[in-house]
PDB file of C-alpha atoms in Angstrom:
ATOM      1  CA  UNK A  15      48.578  -9.278  19.668  1.00 38.00           C
ATOM      2  CA  UNK A  16      50.057  -7.914  16.454  1.00 39.00           C
ATOM      3  CA  UNK A  17      50.186  -9.636  13.103  1.00 41.00           C
ATOM      4  CA  UNK A  18      53.710 -10.417  11.894  1.00 40.00           C
ATOM      5  CA  UNK A  19      54.715  -9.185   8.455  1.00 43.00           C
ATOM      6  CA  UNK A  20      55.919 -12.689   7.577  1.00 46.00           C
ATOM      7  CA  UNK A  21      53.214 -14.695   9.298  1.00 47.00           C
ATOM      8  CA  UNK A  22      49.398 -14.804   8.976  1.00 48.00           C
ATOM      9  CA  UNK A  23      47.333 -13.680  11.927  1.00 42.00           C
ATOM     10  CA  UNK A  24      46.990 -16.553  14.419  1.00 46.00           C
ATOM     11  CA  UNK A  25      43.248 -16.675  15.129  1.00 42.00           C
ATOM     12  CA  UNK A  26      43.636 -20.085  16.813  1.00 45.00           C
ATOM     13  CA  UNK A  27      45.868 -18.591  19.505  1.00 42.00           C
ATOM     14  CA  UNK A  28      43.380 -15.799  20.086  1.00 42.00           C
ATOM     15  CA  UNK A  29      40.618 -18.380  20.431  1.00 43.00           C
ATOM     16  CA  UNK A  30      42.587 -20.121  23.201  1.00 43.00           C
ATOM     17  CA  UNK A  31      43.122 -16.792  24.931  1.00 41.00           C
ATOM     18  CA  UNK A  32      39.407 -16.001  24.777  1.00 42.00           C
ATOM     19  CA  UNK A  33      38.624 -19.232  26.659  1.00 45.00           C
ATOM     20  CA  UNK A  34      41.016 -18.380  29.497  1.00 45.00           C
ATOM     21  CA  UNK A  35      38.716 -17.497  32.418  1.00 44.00           C
ATOM     22  CA  UNK A  36      41.553 -15.682  34.245  1.00 43.00           C
ATOM     23  CA  UNK A  37      42.120 -13.324  31.321  1.00 42.00           C
ATOM     24  CA  UNK A  38      40.491  -9.869  31.599  1.00 41.00           C
ATOM     25  CA  UNK A  39      37.498  -9.456  29.308  1.00 45.00           C
ATOM     26  CA  UNK A  40      37.559  -7.041  26.373  1.00 48.00           C
ATOM     27  CA  UNK A  41      34.986  -4.214  26.139  1.00 46.00           C
ATOM     28  CA  UNK A  42      32.941  -6.459  23.830  1.00 45.00           C
ATOM     29  CA  UNK A  43      33.224  -9.419  26.245  1.00 46.00           C
ATOM     30  CA  UNK A  44      33.472 -13.065  25.268  1.00 45.00           C
ATOM     31  CA  UNK A  45      32.918 -14.191  22.493  1.00 58.00           C
ATOM     32  CA  UNK A  46      35.271 -11.660  20.907  1.00 81.00           C
ATOM     33  CA  UNK A  47      34.391 -10.272  17.492  1.00 89.00           C
ATOM     34  CA  UNK A  48      37.680  -9.349  15.825  1.00 90.00           C
ATOM     35  CA  UNK A  49      37.509  -6.744  13.064  1.00 89.00           C
ATOM     36  CA  UNK A  50      38.709  -8.027   9.665  1.00 92.00           C
ATOM     37  CA  UNK A  51      37.729  -5.231   7.266  1.00 92.00           C
ATOM     38  CA  UNK A  52      35.064  -2.650   6.549  1.00 92.00           C
ATOM     39  CA  UNK A  53      32.531  -3.826   3.980  1.00 90.00           C
ATOM     40  CA  UNK A  54      29.934  -1.058   3.931  1.00 83.00           C
ATOM     41  CA  UNK A  55      27.889   1.525   5.752  1.00 75.00           C
ATOM     42  CA  UNK A  56      24.323   1.287   7.037  1.00 63.00           C
ATOM     43  CA  UNK A  57      21.786   3.883   8.116  1.00 58.00           C
ATOM     44  CA  UNK A  58      23.360   4.145  11.574  1.00 60.00           C
ATOM     45  CA  UNK A  59      26.931   2.906  11.559  1.00 69.00           C
ATOM     46  CA  UNK A  60      29.732   1.158   9.697  1.00 82.00           C
ATOM     47  CA  UNK A  61      29.352  -2.459   8.575  1.00 90.00           C
ATOM     48  CA  UNK A  62      32.412  -4.656   9.076  1.00 92.00           C
ATOM     49  CA  UNK A  63      33.453  -8.218   8.424  1.00 95.00           C
ATOM     50  CA  UNK A  64      34.358  -9.758  11.798  1.00 94.00           C
ATOM     51  CA  UNK A  65      35.462 -13.129  13.140  1.00 94.00           C
ATOM     52  CA  UNK A  66      34.391 -14.757  16.378  1.00 92.00           C
ATOM     53  CA  UNK A  67      37.807 -15.875  17.613  1.00 88.00           C
ATOM     54  CA  UNK A  68      36.245 -18.462  19.917  1.00 87.00           C
ATOM     55  CA  UNK A  69      34.668 -20.352  17.019  1.00 90.00           C
ATOM     56  CA  UNK A  70      36.326 -19.044  13.849  1.00 92.00           C
ATOM     57  CA  UNK A  71      32.918 -18.120  12.416  1.00 95.00           C
ATOM     58  CA  UNK A  72      32.685 -15.095  10.115  1.00 96.00           C
ATOM     59  CA  UNK A  73      29.910 -12.518  10.604  1.00 96.00           C
ATOM     60  CA  UNK A  74      28.908  -9.021   9.569  1.00 95.00           C
ATOM     61  CA  UNK A  75      28.954  -6.393  12.305  1.00 93.00           C
ATOM     62  CA  UNK A  76      27.106  -3.098  12.245  1.00 88.00           C
ATOM     63  CA  UNK A  77      28.562  -0.890  14.933  1.00 82.00           C
ATOM     64  CA  UNK A  78      27.998   2.538  16.429  1.00 71.00           C
ATOM     65  CA  UNK A  79      30.150   4.182  19.084  1.00 53.00           C
ATOM     66  CA  UNK A  80      28.394   5.650  22.116  1.00 51.00           C
ATOM     67  CA  UNK A  81      30.934   7.431  24.297  1.00 45.00           C
ATOM     68  CA  UNK A  82      28.755   7.695  27.370  1.00 36.00           C
ATOM     69  CA  UNK A  83      27.160   4.227  27.219  1.00 39.00           C
ATOM     70  CA  UNK A  84      29.283   3.161  30.188  1.00 40.00           C
ATOM     71  CA  UNK A  85      27.358   5.591  32.369  1.00 39.00           C
ATOM     72  CA  UNK A  86      24.016   4.019  31.473  1.00 36.00           C
ATOM     73  CA  UNK A  87      24.489   0.589  33.049  1.00 38.00           C
ATOM     74  CA  UNK A  88      24.779  -2.929  31.662  1.00 36.00           C
ATOM     75  CA  UNK A  89      21.147  -3.861  31.029  1.00 38.00           C
ATOM     76  CA  UNK A  90      21.505  -4.666  27.336  1.00 38.00           C
ATOM     77  CA  UNK A  91      20.017  -2.851  24.366  1.00 40.00           C
ATOM     78  CA  UNK A  92      16.925  -1.681  26.261  1.00 39.00           C
ATOM     79  CA  UNK A  93      18.958   0.807  28.306  1.00 38.00           C
ATOM     80  CA  UNK A  94      19.820   2.751  25.144  1.00 40.00           C
ATOM     81  CA  UNK A  95      16.146   3.400  24.479  1.00 40.00           C
ATOM     82  CA  UNK A  96      16.173   5.710  27.503  1.00 42.00           C
ATOM     83  CA  UNK A  97      19.066   7.743  26.084  1.00 42.00           C
ATOM     84  CA  UNK A  98      18.240  11.107  24.554  1.00 42.00           C
ATOM     85  CA  UNK A  99      20.388  10.783  21.405  1.00 51.00           C
ATOM     86  CA  UNK A 100      18.113   9.875  18.489  1.00 62.00           C
ATOM     87  CA  UNK A 101      20.811   8.110  16.443  1.00 62.00           C
ATOM     88  CA  UNK A 102      21.619   5.718  19.275  1.00 66.00           C
ATOM     89  CA  UNK A 103      17.932   5.160  19.981  1.00 69.00           C
ATOM     90  CA  UNK A 104      17.251   4.324  16.334  1.00 70.00           C
ATOM     91  CA  UNK A 105      20.165   1.896  16.281  1.00 70.00           C
ATOM     92  CA  UNK A 106      18.872   0.156  19.400  1.00 74.00           C
ATOM     93  CA  UNK A 107      15.427  -0.072  17.808  1.00 75.00           C
ATOM     94  CA  UNK A 108      17.029  -1.567  14.691  1.00 75.00           C
ATOM     95  CA  UNK A 109      18.573  -4.301  16.833  1.00 80.00           C
ATOM     96  CA  UNK A 110      15.228  -5.021  18.460  1.00 80.00           C
ATOM     97  CA  UNK A 111      13.379  -5.088  15.133  1.00 82.00           C
ATOM     98  CA  UNK A 112      15.770  -7.425  13.325  1.00 84.00           C
ATOM     99  CA  UNK A 113      16.104  -9.607  16.426  1.00 86.00           C
ATOM    100  CA  UNK A 114      12.359 -10.256  16.323  1.00 84.00           C
ATOM    101  CA  UNK A 115      12.419 -11.529  12.715  1.00 91.00           C
ATOM    102  CA  UNK A 116      12.979 -15.053  11.399  1.00 92.00           C
ATOM    103  CA  UNK A 117      12.575 -15.447   7.638  1.00 96.00           C
ATOM    104  CA  UNK A 118      14.644 -16.969   4.843  1.00 97.00           C
ATOM    105  CA  UNK A 119      14.690 -13.668   2.940  1.00 98.00           C
ATOM    106  CA  UNK A 120      15.658 -11.412   5.851  1.00 97.00           C
ATOM    107  CA  UNK A 121      19.254 -11.200   7.063  1.00 95.00           C
ATOM    108  CA  UNK A 122      19.707 -13.377  10.134  1.00 95.00           C
ATOM    109  CA  UNK A 123      20.350 -11.853  13.561  1.00 92.00           C
ATOM    110  CA  UNK A 124      23.193 -13.515  15.485  1.00 92.00           C
ATOM    111  CA  UNK A 125      24.080 -11.391  18.509  1.00 90.00           C
ATOM    112  CA  UNK A 126      24.273  -7.871  19.905  1.00 86.00           C
ATOM    113  CA  UNK A 127      26.659  -6.156  22.307  1.00 82.00           C
ATOM    114  CA  UNK A 128      26.487  -2.892  24.221  1.00 75.00           C
ATOM    115  CA  UNK A 129      30.197  -2.089  24.679  1.00 73.00           C
ATOM    116  CA  UNK A 130      30.361  -1.002  21.882  1.00 71.00           C
ATOM    117  CA  UNK A 131      26.774  -0.993  20.667  1.00 77.00           C
ATOM    118  CA  UNK A 132      26.986  -3.560  17.913  1.00 84.00           C
ATOM    119  CA  UNK A 133      24.688  -5.739  15.832  1.00 88.00           C
ATOM    120  CA  UNK A 134      26.104  -9.095  14.683  1.00 93.00           C
ATOM    121  CA  UNK A 135      24.485 -10.664  11.596  1.00 94.00           C
ATOM    122  CA  UNK A 136      25.176 -13.458   9.150  1.00 96.00           C
ATOM    123  CA  UNK A 137      27.891 -12.606   6.621  1.00 96.00           C
ATOM    124  CA  UNK A 138      26.973 -12.796   2.927  1.00 96.00           C
ATOM    125  CA  UNK A 139      30.169 -12.393   0.859  1.00 95.00           C
ATOM    126  CA  UNK A 140      28.453 -11.639  -2.467  1.00 96.00           C
ATOM    127  CA  UNK A 141      27.497  -8.183  -1.231  1.00 94.00           C
ATOM    128  CA  UNK A 142      24.402  -6.161  -2.042  1.00 96.00           C
ATOM    129  CA  UNK A 143      22.109  -6.118  -5.060  1.00 98.00           C
ATOM    130  CA  UNK A 144      23.501  -2.818  -6.336  1.00 96.00           C
ATOM    131  CA  UNK A 145      27.035  -4.217  -6.491  1.00 96.00           C
ATOM    132  CA  UNK A 146      25.954  -7.529  -8.018  1.00 97.00           C
ATOM    133  CA  UNK A 147      23.763  -5.932 -10.691  1.00 97.00           C
ATOM    134  CA  UNK A 148      26.503  -3.464 -11.669  1.00 96.00           C
ATOM    135  CA  UNK A 149      29.017  -6.294 -11.895  1.00 96.00           C
ATOM    136  CA  UNK A 150      26.783  -8.813 -13.672  1.00 96.00           C
ATOM    137  CA  UNK A 151      23.237  -7.603 -14.536  1.00 97.00           C
ATOM    138  CA  UNK A 152      20.395  -9.840 -13.383  1.00 97.00           C
ATOM    139  CA  UNK A 153      18.852 -12.017 -16.064  1.00 96.00           C
ATOM    140  CA  UNK A 154      15.089 -12.482 -16.494  1.00 96.00           C
ATOM    141  CA  UNK A 155      14.883 -15.536 -14.243  1.00 96.00           C
ATOM    142  CA  UNK A 156      16.842 -13.818 -11.474  1.00 97.00           C
ATOM    143  CA  UNK A 157      14.619 -10.742 -11.718  1.00 97.00           C
ATOM    144  CA  UNK A 158      11.527 -12.924 -11.357  1.00 97.00           C
ATOM    145  CA  UNK A 159      13.054 -14.580  -8.285  1.00 98.00           C
ATOM    146  CA  UNK A 160      13.966 -11.161  -6.883  1.00 98.00           C
ATOM    147  CA  UNK A 161      10.342 -10.075  -7.240  1.00 98.00           C
ATOM    148  CA  UNK A 162       8.937 -13.227  -5.616  1.00 98.00           C
ATOM    149  CA  UNK A 163      11.433 -13.361  -2.762  1.00 98.00           C
ATOM    150  CA  UNK A 164      11.286  -9.650  -1.983  1.00 98.00           C
ATOM    151  CA  UNK A 165       7.496  -9.616  -1.838  1.00 98.00           C
ATOM    152  CA  UNK A 166       7.574 -12.705   0.372  1.00 98.00           C
ATOM    153  CA  UNK A 167       9.914 -10.910   2.780  1.00 98.00           C
ATOM    154  CA  UNK A 168       7.733  -7.780   2.810  1.00 98.00           C
ATOM    155  CA  UNK A 169       4.608  -9.852   3.361  1.00 98.00           C
ATOM    156  CA  UNK A 170       6.268 -11.387   6.408  1.00 97.00           C
ATOM    157  CA  UNK A 171       7.559  -8.067   7.780  1.00 96.00           C
ATOM    158  CA  UNK A 172       4.182  -6.401   7.441  1.00 96.00           C
ATOM    159  CA  UNK A 173       2.442  -9.366   9.085  1.00 96.00           C
ATOM    160  CA  UNK A 174       4.819  -8.765  12.028  1.00 93.00           C
ATOM    161  CA  UNK A 175       3.810  -5.072  12.024  1.00 93.00           C
ATOM    162  CA  UNK A 176       7.284  -3.939  10.884  1.00 93.00           C
ATOM    163  CA  UNK A 177       7.732  -1.322   8.150  1.00 92.00           C
ATOM    164  CA  UNK A 178      11.241  -1.215   6.647  1.00 93.00           C
ATOM    165  CA  UNK A 179      11.087   2.326   5.154  1.00 90.00           C
ATOM    166  CA  UNK A 180      14.382   2.146   3.251  1.00 92.00           C
ATOM    167  CA  UNK A 181      14.082  -0.508   0.546  1.00 96.00           C
ATOM    168  CA  UNK A 182      16.782   0.020  -2.102  1.00 96.00           C
ATOM    169  CA  UNK A 183      19.403  -2.127  -3.896  1.00 97.00           C
ATOM    170  CA  UNK A 184      22.059  -1.335  -1.275  1.00 95.00           C
ATOM    171  CA  UNK A 185      19.798  -2.778   1.444  1.00 95.00           C
ATOM    172  CA  UNK A 186      19.157  -6.060  -0.351  1.00 98.00           C
ATOM    173  CA  UNK A 187      21.998  -8.554   0.076  1.00 97.00           C
ATOM    174  CA  UNK A 188      22.601 -11.421  -2.314  1.00 98.00           C
ATOM    175  CA  UNK A 189      23.208 -14.930  -1.030  1.00 97.00           C
ATOM    176  CA  UNK A 190      23.374 -16.738  -4.382  1.00 97.00           C
ATOM    177  CA  UNK A 191      23.198 -16.094  -8.134  1.00 96.00           C
ATOM    178  CA  UNK A 192      21.813 -17.795 -11.265  1.00 89.00           C
ATOM    179  CA  UNK A 193      19.802 -20.948 -10.449  1.00 87.00           C
ATOM    180  CA  UNK A 194      20.665 -20.476  -6.748  1.00 94.00           C
ATOM    181  CA  UNK A 195      19.540 -16.831  -6.727  1.00 98.00           C
ATOM    182  CA  UNK A 196      18.617 -15.834  -3.186  1.00 98.00           C
ATOM    183  CA  UNK A 197      18.221 -12.379  -1.638  1.00 98.00           C
ATOM    184  CA  UNK A 198      17.733 -11.080   1.886  1.00 98.00           C
ATOM    185  CA  UNK A 199      16.501  -7.708   3.125  1.00 97.00           C
ATOM    186  CA  UNK A 200      18.986  -5.910   5.370  1.00 94.00           C
ATOM    187  CA  UNK A 201      19.586  -2.628   7.211  1.00 89.00           C
ATOM    188  CA  UNK A 202      16.629  -2.016   9.495  1.00 87.00           C
ATOM    189  CA  UNK A 203      18.022   1.328  10.662  1.00 81.00           C
ATOM    190  CA  UNK A 204      14.905   3.253   9.589  1.00 83.00           C
ATOM    191  CA  UNK A 205      12.412   0.479  10.305  1.00 84.00           C
ATOM    192  CA  UNK A 206       9.447   1.039  12.573  1.00 84.00           C
ATOM    193  CA  UNK A 207       6.992  -1.060  14.511  1.00 84.00           C
ATOM    194  CA  UNK A 208       3.548   0.041  13.368  1.00 79.00           C
ATOM    195  CA  UNK A 209       1.593   0.903  10.261  1.00 77.00           C
ATOM    196  CA  UNK A 210       1.037   4.624  10.637  1.00 76.00           C
ATOM    197  CA  UNK A 211       4.008   6.948  10.142  1.00 73.00           C
ATOM    198  CA  UNK A 212       4.645  10.620   9.479  1.00 64.00           C
ATOM    199  CA  UNK A 213       8.457  11.076   9.389  1.00 70.00           C
ATOM    200  CA  UNK A 214      10.044  11.778   6.003  1.00 65.00           C
ATOM    201  CA  UNK A 215      12.745   9.105   5.865  1.00 71.00           C
ATOM    202  CA  UNK A 216      14.251   6.708   3.351  1.00 67.00           C
ATOM    203  CA  UNK A 217      16.131   7.369   0.108  1.00 81.00           C
ATOM    204  CA  UNK A 218      14.533   9.964  -2.164  1.00 83.00           C
ATOM    205  CA  UNK A 219      14.712   8.066  -5.465  1.00 88.00           C
ATOM    206  CA  UNK A 220      12.911   5.056  -3.944  1.00 92.00           C
ATOM    207  CA  UNK A 221      10.444   6.871  -1.685  1.00 88.00           C
ATOM    208  CA  UNK A 222       6.722   6.470  -2.375  1.00 86.00           C
ATOM    209  CA  UNK A 223       4.732   9.584  -3.405  1.00 83.00           C
ATOM    210  CA  UNK A 224       2.737   9.554  -0.158  1.00 84.00           C
ATOM    211  CA  UNK A 225       5.935  10.103   1.857  1.00 80.00           C
ATOM    212  CA  UNK A 226       6.194  13.528   0.193  1.00 74.00           C
ATOM    213  CA  UNK A 227       2.450  14.110   0.052  1.00 70.00           C
ATOM    214  CA  UNK A 228       1.892  13.069   3.654  1.00 58.00           C
ATOM    215  CA  UNK A 229       0.416  16.454   4.603  1.00 50.00           C
ATOM    216  CA  UNK A 230      -2.431  15.789   2.161  1.00 60.00           C
ATOM    217  CA  UNK A 231      -3.089  12.417   3.822  1.00 57.00           C
ATOM    218  CA  UNK A 232      -3.577  13.601   7.361  1.00 62.00           C
ATOM    219  CA  UNK A 233       0.183  13.732   7.825  1.00 71.00           C
ATOM    220  CA  UNK A 234       0.631   9.942   7.713  1.00 81.00           C
ATOM    221  CA  UNK A 235       1.505   7.016   5.443  1.00 83.00           C
ATOM    222  CA  UNK A 236       1.536   3.229   5.934  1.00 88.00           C
ATOM    223  CA  UNK A 237       3.602   0.133   5.107  1.00 90.00           C
ATOM    224  CA  UNK A 238       2.592   0.231   1.443  1.00 93.00           C
ATOM    225  CA  UNK A 239       5.575   2.558   0.966  1.00 93.00           C
ATOM    226  CA  UNK A 240       7.786  -0.555   1.172  1.00 95.00           C
ATOM    227  CA  UNK A 241       5.942  -2.134  -1.748  1.00 97.00           C
ATOM    228  CA  UNK A 242       6.407   1.007  -3.858  1.00 96.00           C
ATOM    229  CA  UNK A 243      10.125   1.195  -3.066  1.00 96.00           C
ATOM    230  CA  UNK A 244      10.630  -2.468  -3.878  1.00 98.00           C
ATOM    231  CA  UNK A 245       8.756  -1.997  -7.146  1.00 98.00           C
ATOM    232  CA  UNK A 246      11.204   0.764  -8.083  1.00 97.00           C
ATOM    233  CA  UNK A 247      14.093  -1.611  -7.327  1.00 98.00           C
ATOM    234  CA  UNK A 248      12.658  -4.332  -9.579  1.00 98.00           C
ATOM    235  CA  UNK A 249      12.002  -1.803 -12.348  1.00 97.00           C
ATOM    236  CA  UNK A 250      15.550  -0.498 -12.038  1.00 96.00           C
ATOM    237  CA  UNK A 251      17.202  -3.912 -12.448  1.00 96.00           C
ATOM    238  CA  UNK A 252      14.801  -4.774 -15.285  1.00 93.00           C
ATOM    239  CA  UNK A 253      15.760  -1.753 -17.378  1.00 82.00           C
TER     240      UNK A 253
END
């Protein structure tokens, strides 16, 4: 179905088509997530605004293309963990990690698909903290709320044995501003289950010193690196 130059795209008609049981399924299967526009890029894939044409609901989709996924079966995300391509494995782990979380300051998991490999999350139209702060710098009250809410989210993640490993303004999405200021942590592409790590990951400006000095610490660091990175974020928006 192609959008007419003189007519808006008819999502209602597509919704009716998606409910037709005799109609062949798309590679994503039903419900169908129709691409609206690209809104960003995560650690492992593009982030798009999509619409579920069965319901009309808007979501954010983080997607990665795996050409040979069709040869690996239809057993869901777990099958990708057996694949030997580290990028795909990390993306599948990201889906598992965010799927296991439920917190008001962590972006909400909605769905995942395997054809293509795709993570569906709640859509927050205000964008990330970097964009919001550049557009309209946070005031003192908002910065205090950022500090409280971010630490609350990290406290929860660490209690669930999840280390984010890439805390930065681009990975903090904003749900509301001013008196309704509300943030959520996003992009779990570098996250890890566990509290003992040795890989040098993350974004250099926000990385904790022990990530670079890991060879002096027995080659490992722990989830305190998230606290350091978040502290740098708060300092940055306070300056």
